[in-house]
Every structure is written in structure tokens, then in C-alpha cells.
Amino acid sequence: MAEPAPTPTPESLVDKIYGHHASASSSDSDDDKKKSKHNVVKPKVEDDKPSTHDSVKSKIFRLFGREKPVHKVLGGGKPADVLLWRNKKISASVLGGATVLWVFFELLEYHLITLVCHLLILSLAVFFLWSNASTFINKSPPQIPKVQLSERTVLDLASALRIELNRAFHILRDIASGRDLKTFLGVIAILWILSVVGKWFNFLTLFYITFVLLHTLPVIYEKYDVQIDAFSEKALIEFKKQYAVFDAKVLSKIPKGPLKEKKKD
């Protein structure tokens, strides 16, 4: 006869239950570790490399080498808003006022002192008559604003003018010292062009043309910057080719100045 199976004690039952849970938990933890190993995202090596969009963007030719929008290149703020016609009423009024002044001085042949005196006579007469007639017509006299320049404003303007003049003198001194032949030839060409243009127009007309160009060219360039940049790149490449030929045939044969010889030594 077979012997009867021994009856399990409560302690053995508890050990079996805990052992089963322990093995199950260990197997679950192993599975989780395997899953976590598989789910680990490898760092992308491509992130360290510049994207194709950035590389293409960096290779795009920009006129004058600008890297900022046209609004920031012009200094930002209200002057740039006026030049780029952000507010069409203000820009149109500024350009219209300049046109009226040009018509007065150029077409009607008004002189500056004459125009200023006539405007002062008219304004003083109007305010004088209004102030005296206000007692008879039972209206308040005109409120004439008090205009006064502060000392800080005048000093700031003088300081800014001094800085710009010193910068211009420094640039002229560098050009005249013979350190950079390319800059020297460029400045000479610009001055010659201005001298030729100055024969066609007087100073006032030339100033008005420059003022109109400042209010038209920036907004046109901002609108068609892609086409203008592409055309400018082609023109610059052609200019470099012609300059290389001119340098090989003419500039290279000019004897070098003492400053360049000292630098080489």
C-alpha cells in the first residue's frame, strides 16, 4: 500500500507562496530591464551636425553682407518705420513735406532766409491778433507752447557729431596713408561720380533726390530682396573678375609703398 502524502504545514505553504511571488517579481524585473534596454533611445549624432537648411541659409548671398532684417539694419525704431512705410500716413507726410520745400526753393526760387522770415511774420501776426481779439470775441487766448532745449540734449548732439567727425577723419587718414589700395580706388571712384553728378544738379536737388531714394529703395529691397540679392551676387562676381584682370595688368606693376615693405619685413 502506498504511503499517504504528508499534509503540508502552514509554514511550507507560506514559503511556497512567497517563493512564487519572488520568482515572478524577479522574472518581471528581468523583462523590464530587457525592455528598458531595447527602449533606450540612442542619441542622434545628426543633432551635432548643422542642418541642411542652416547650411543653405548661410550660403545665401546678402547685399552688403547683412545678416539681419532690413528694419534692424536701418537702426529700428521710428526712423526705420518711416523709411519702410510701416505707417503710410507718416511716411507720405514726411515725403510730401520734403517735396513742398523742394518746390519752394527750387521751382519757385524762394530763398531760405526769405521763406523763414515770411513764415515767422505770418505766425507772429496770427498769434498777436488772436491774443488781442480774444477779449472782444469772448474766446480763450491761444496756448502758445513753451519750447526750450535742455543742456543735455545739446551736449548729446554735440557729442554724437564729434564722434562721427572723428571717425570720418580717421577713415580719411587711413585711406591717404596708402595702406589699402582697393579702398583708395573705391573712394576715388565714388568722389569722381559725385563730382560728375554735382554738375548736373545743385546741392538742394541732389539732397532731395537722396531723400526720395532713402524713402523708396529700402522698401523696394525689403519686398524684392531675393531677386535683388541674386542679381547683386552675379554683378559682384563679374566685378571681381574684372578687378582681377585690372590688378594683374596694372596694380601689380605699381611699386609698393614704404608701409607695405615694412609690414613684410
Short mmCIF file of C-alpha atoms in Angstrom, two decimals:
data_model
loop_
_atom_site.label_atom_id
_atom_site.label_comp_id
_atom_site.label_asym_id
_atom_site.label_seq_id
_atom_site.Cartn_x
_atom_site.Cartn_y
_atom_site.Cartn_z
CA MET A 1 0.00 0.00 0.00
CA ALA A 2 1.17 3.46 -0.83
CA GLU A 3 2.01 5.72 1.96
CA PRO A 4 -0.27 8.73 2.38
CA ALA A 5 1.19 12.11 1.28
CA PRO A 6 2.34 14.23 4.15
CA THR A 7 -0.02 17.07 4.96
CA PRO A 8 1.58 20.44 4.25
CA THR A 9 2.23 22.63 7.21
CA PRO A 10 1.27 26.34 7.25
CA GLU A 11 4.96 27.34 7.19
CA SER A 12 5.59 25.40 3.98
CA LEU A 13 2.55 26.95 2.36
CA VAL A 14 3.78 30.47 3.20
CA ASP A 15 7.25 29.68 1.81
CA LYS A 16 5.78 28.39 -1.43
CA ILE A 17 3.58 31.48 -1.86
CA TYR A 18 6.43 33.91 -1.16
CA GLY A 19 8.79 31.93 -3.35
CA HIS A 20 6.34 32.00 -6.23
CA HIS A 21 5.87 35.78 -5.87
CA ALA A 22 9.61 36.32 -5.63
CA SER A 23 10.31 34.31 -8.78
CA ALA A 24 7.51 36.11 -10.61
CA SER A 25 8.77 39.52 -9.49
CA SER A 26 12.34 38.64 -10.48
CA SER A 27 11.17 37.50 -13.91
CA ASP A 28 9.13 40.70 -14.30
CA SER A 29 12.12 42.80 -13.32
CA ASP A 30 14.29 40.95 -15.84
CA ASP A 31 11.69 41.53 -18.53
CA ASP A 32 11.50 45.22 -17.60
CA LYS A 33 15.28 45.51 -17.79
CA LYS A 34 15.28 43.91 -21.23
CA LYS A 35 12.51 46.22 -22.38
CA SER A 36 14.28 49.25 -20.95
CA LYS A 37 17.46 48.24 -22.77
CA HIS A 38 15.54 47.96 -26.02
CA ASN A 39 13.67 51.22 -25.38
CA VAL A 40 16.78 53.29 -24.71
CA VAL A 41 16.89 55.97 -27.38
CA LYS A 42 20.31 56.39 -28.81
CA PRO A 43 21.45 59.98 -29.05
CA LYS A 44 21.23 61.31 -32.53
CA VAL A 45 24.56 62.07 -33.98
CA GLU A 46 22.88 64.25 -36.56
CA ASP A 47 21.94 66.85 -33.92
CA ASP A 48 25.55 67.91 -33.59
CA LYS A 49 25.81 68.46 -37.31
CA PRO A 50 24.33 71.62 -38.79
CA SER A 51 21.11 71.05 -40.62
CA THR A 52 20.95 71.37 -44.38
CA HIS A 53 18.58 74.31 -44.01
CA ASP A 54 21.08 76.26 -41.90
CA SER A 55 23.95 75.45 -44.26
CA VAL A 56 21.92 76.56 -47.27
CA LYS A 57 20.81 79.67 -45.42
CA SER A 58 24.39 80.58 -44.55
CA LYS A 59 25.44 80.25 -48.20
CA ILE A 60 22.79 82.69 -49.47
CA PHE A 61 24.33 85.93 -50.70
CA ARG A 62 23.04 89.06 -48.98
CA LEU A 63 23.60 92.57 -50.23
CA PHE A 64 26.28 94.37 -48.16
CA GLY A 65 26.71 91.13 -46.18
CA ARG A 66 23.69 91.80 -43.99
CA GLU A 67 22.53 89.10 -41.56
CA LYS A 68 19.61 90.99 -40.02
CA PRO A 69 16.28 92.17 -41.41
CA VAL A 70 16.23 95.47 -43.26
CA HIS A 71 14.34 97.12 -40.40
CA LYS A 72 17.15 96.33 -37.94
CA VAL A 73 19.85 97.30 -40.44
CA LEU A 74 18.28 100.76 -40.66
CA GLY A 75 18.52 101.12 -36.88
CA GLY A 76 15.00 100.09 -35.94
CA GLY A 77 12.56 102.38 -34.17
CA LYS A 78 10.54 105.19 -35.73
CA PRO A 79 13.09 106.29 -38.37
CA ALA A 80 13.16 102.77 -39.82
CA ASP A 81 9.35 102.65 -39.71
CA VAL A 82 9.20 105.86 -41.73
CA LEU A 83 11.72 104.68 -44.32
CA LEU A 84 9.98 101.30 -44.73
CA TRP A 85 6.47 102.82 -44.83
CA ARG A 86 5.19 100.95 -41.79
CA ASN A 87 2.83 103.86 -41.24
CA LYS A 88 1.88 105.14 -44.68
CA LYS A 89 0.37 108.40 -43.44
CA ILE A 90 3.54 109.48 -41.60
CA SER A 91 5.85 108.41 -44.42
CA ALA A 92 3.70 110.15 -47.03
CA SER A 93 3.54 113.33 -44.96
CA VAL A 94 7.33 113.39 -44.50
CA LEU A 95 7.95 112.84 -48.20
CA GLY A 96 5.26 115.36 -49.12
CA GLY A 97 6.77 117.99 -46.80
CA ALA A 98 10.20 117.50 -48.37
CA THR A 99 8.61 117.83 -51.82
CA VAL A 100 6.89 121.09 -50.84
CA LEU A 101 10.18 122.53 -49.57
CA TRP A 102 11.95 121.50 -52.76
CA VAL A 103 9.23 123.13 -54.87
CA PHE A 104 9.51 126.34 -52.83
CA PHE A 105 13.28 126.57 -53.02
CA GLU A 106 13.93 125.12 -56.47
CA LEU A 107 10.93 125.81 -58.68
CA LEU A 108 9.60 128.99 -57.06
CA GLU A 109 13.17 130.12 -56.35
CA TYR A 110 12.45 131.02 -52.74
CA HIS A 111 15.48 131.66 -50.57
CA LEU A 112 15.79 130.05 -47.16
CA ILE A 113 16.08 133.30 -45.21
CA THR A 114 13.16 134.83 -47.11
CA LEU A 115 10.93 131.81 -46.50
CA VAL A 116 11.80 131.66 -42.79
CA CYS A 117 11.12 135.39 -42.35
CA HIS A 118 7.78 135.18 -44.15
CA LEU A 119 6.69 132.20 -42.05
CA LEU A 120 7.67 134.00 -38.84
CA ILE A 121 5.83 137.17 -39.90
CA LEU A 122 2.67 135.18 -40.68
CA SER A 123 2.72 133.12 -37.49
CA LEU A 124 3.52 136.11 -35.22
CA ALA A 125 0.76 138.19 -36.81
CA VAL A 126 -1.81 135.43 -36.39
CA PHE A 127 -0.95 134.81 -32.73
CA PHE A 128 -0.76 138.54 -31.94
CA LEU A 129 -4.17 139.31 -33.46
CA TRP A 130 -5.73 136.23 -31.86
CA SER A 131 -4.39 137.14 -28.41
CA ASN A 132 -5.73 140.70 -28.61
CA ALA A 133 -9.05 139.78 -30.22
CA SER A 134 -9.82 137.05 -27.69
CA THR A 135 -11.13 139.65 -25.19
CA PHE A 136 -13.64 141.02 -27.73
CA ILE A 137 -14.91 137.72 -29.08
CA ASN A 138 -15.11 136.04 -25.65
CA LYS A 139 -12.72 133.23 -26.51
CA SER A 140 -9.69 131.96 -24.70
CA PRO A 141 -6.31 133.22 -25.95
CA PRO A 142 -4.11 130.79 -27.83
CA GLN A 143 -1.99 128.40 -25.79
CA ILE A 144 1.49 129.02 -27.13
CA PRO A 145 3.73 126.08 -26.22
CA LYS A 146 6.95 126.77 -24.37
CA VAL A 147 9.86 125.41 -26.39
CA GLN A 148 13.17 125.06 -24.57
CA LEU A 149 16.21 122.96 -25.42
CA SER A 150 17.80 121.24 -22.47
CA GLU A 151 21.52 121.34 -21.93
CA ARG A 152 21.66 117.53 -22.01
CA THR A 153 20.12 117.43 -25.50
CA VAL A 154 22.58 119.94 -26.91
CA LEU A 155 25.54 118.12 -25.33
CA ASP A 156 24.34 114.76 -26.69
CA LEU A 157 24.02 116.18 -30.20
CA ALA A 158 27.46 117.80 -29.99
CA SER A 159 28.99 114.56 -28.68
CA ALA A 160 27.41 112.46 -31.44
CA LEU A 161 28.60 114.95 -34.07
CA ARG A 162 32.12 114.90 -32.61
CA ILE A 163 32.26 111.08 -32.71
CA GLU A 164 31.14 110.94 -36.34
CA LEU A 165 33.59 113.64 -37.42
CA ASN A 166 36.48 111.90 -35.67
CA ARG A 167 35.52 108.62 -37.35
CA ALA A 168 35.44 110.32 -40.76
CA PHE A 169 38.86 111.92 -40.16
CA HIS A 170 40.28 108.55 -39.09
CA ILE A 171 38.98 106.85 -42.24
CA LEU A 172 40.36 109.62 -44.47
CA ARG A 173 43.74 109.36 -42.74
CA ASP A 174 43.88 105.59 -43.27
CA ILE A 175 42.98 105.98 -46.94
CA ALA A 176 45.55 108.71 -47.53
CA SER A 177 48.31 106.74 -45.77
CA GLY A 178 48.42 104.21 -48.63
CA ARG A 179 47.63 101.11 -46.57
CA ASP A 180 44.76 99.80 -48.68
CA LEU A 181 44.90 100.37 -52.43
CA LYS A 182 41.46 98.84 -53.06
CA THR A 183 39.74 101.20 -50.61
CA PHE A 184 41.66 104.15 -52.05
CA LEU A 185 40.49 103.39 -55.59
CA GLY A 186 36.91 102.84 -54.42
CA VAL A 187 36.79 106.19 -52.62
CA ILE A 188 38.34 107.97 -55.60
CA ALA A 189 35.72 106.42 -57.91
CA ILE A 190 32.85 107.46 -55.60
CA LEU A 191 34.14 111.02 -55.30
CA TRP A 192 34.54 111.26 -59.07
CA ILE A 193 30.97 110.04 -59.61
CA LEU A 194 29.69 112.61 -57.08
CA SER A 195 31.63 115.36 -58.83
CA VAL A 196 30.03 114.43 -62.16
CA VAL A 197 26.56 114.24 -60.63
CA GLY A 198 27.16 117.59 -58.92
CA LYS A 199 27.49 119.21 -62.33
CA TRP A 200 24.00 118.06 -63.29
CA PHE A 201 22.17 119.13 -60.11
CA ASN A 202 22.64 121.74 -57.43
CA PHE A 203 23.02 120.80 -53.78
CA LEU A 204 19.33 121.16 -52.91
CA THR A 205 18.13 118.98 -55.79
CA LEU A 206 20.80 116.38 -55.03
CA PHE A 207 19.74 116.36 -51.37
CA TYR A 208 16.09 115.95 -52.38
CA ILE A 209 16.91 113.08 -54.74
CA THR A 210 18.85 111.35 -51.95
CA PHE A 211 15.92 111.90 -49.58
CA VAL A 212 13.48 110.36 -52.08
CA LEU A 213 15.79 107.39 -52.67
CA LEU A 214 16.00 106.77 -48.93
CA HIS A 215 12.21 106.57 -48.82
CA THR A 216 11.87 104.27 -51.84
CA LEU A 217 14.89 101.95 -52.18
CA PRO A 218 14.71 100.30 -48.71
CA VAL A 219 11.04 99.37 -49.07
CA ILE A 220 11.65 98.04 -52.61
CA TYR A 221 14.61 95.98 -51.41
CA GLU A 222 12.61 94.60 -48.48
CA LYS A 223 9.89 93.47 -50.88
CA TYR A 224 12.14 92.01 -53.61
CA ASP A 225 15.25 91.11 -51.60
CA VAL A 226 15.63 87.62 -53.12
CA GLN A 227 15.74 88.86 -56.71
CA ILE A 228 17.98 91.83 -55.86
CA ASP A 229 20.42 89.66 -53.88
CA ALA A 230 20.71 87.19 -56.77
CA PHE A 231 21.37 89.96 -59.28
CA SER A 232 23.88 91.61 -56.93
CA GLU A 233 25.75 88.32 -56.50
CA LYS A 234 26.16 87.97 -60.26
CA ALA A 235 27.30 91.58 -60.57
CA LEU A 236 29.80 91.14 -57.73
CA ILE A 237 31.28 88.02 -59.33
CA GLU A 238 31.71 89.85 -62.64
CA PHE A 239 33.26 92.85 -60.87
CA LYS A 240 35.76 90.58 -59.10
CA LYS A 241 36.75 89.05 -62.43
CA GLN A 242 37.33 92.45 -63.99
CA TYR A 243 39.21 93.66 -60.93
CA ALA A 244 41.46 90.58 -61.03
CA VAL A 245 42.34 91.40 -64.65
CA PHE A 246 42.97 95.04 -63.77
CA ASP A 247 45.09 94.00 -60.79
CA ALA A 248 47.21 91.65 -62.88
CA LYS A 249 47.77 94.16 -65.69
CA VAL A 250 48.03 97.48 -63.80
CA LEU A 251 48.06 97.34 -59.99
CA SER A 252 50.65 94.60 -59.67
CA LYS A 253 53.11 96.71 -61.68
CA ILE A 254 52.83 99.71 -59.34
CA PRO A 255 55.76 99.88 -56.87
CA LYS A 256 54.76 99.17 -53.30
CA GLY A 257 54.83 101.92 -50.68
CA PRO A 258 57.11 102.01 -47.64
CA LEU A 259 54.36 100.91 -45.26
CA LYS A 260 53.78 97.61 -47.05
CA GLU A 261 57.51 96.90 -47.24
CA LYS A 262 57.84 97.44 -43.50
CA LYS A 263 54.95 95.05 -42.83
CA LYS A 264 56.59 92.32 -44.89
CA ASP A 265 59.91 92.81 -43.07
#
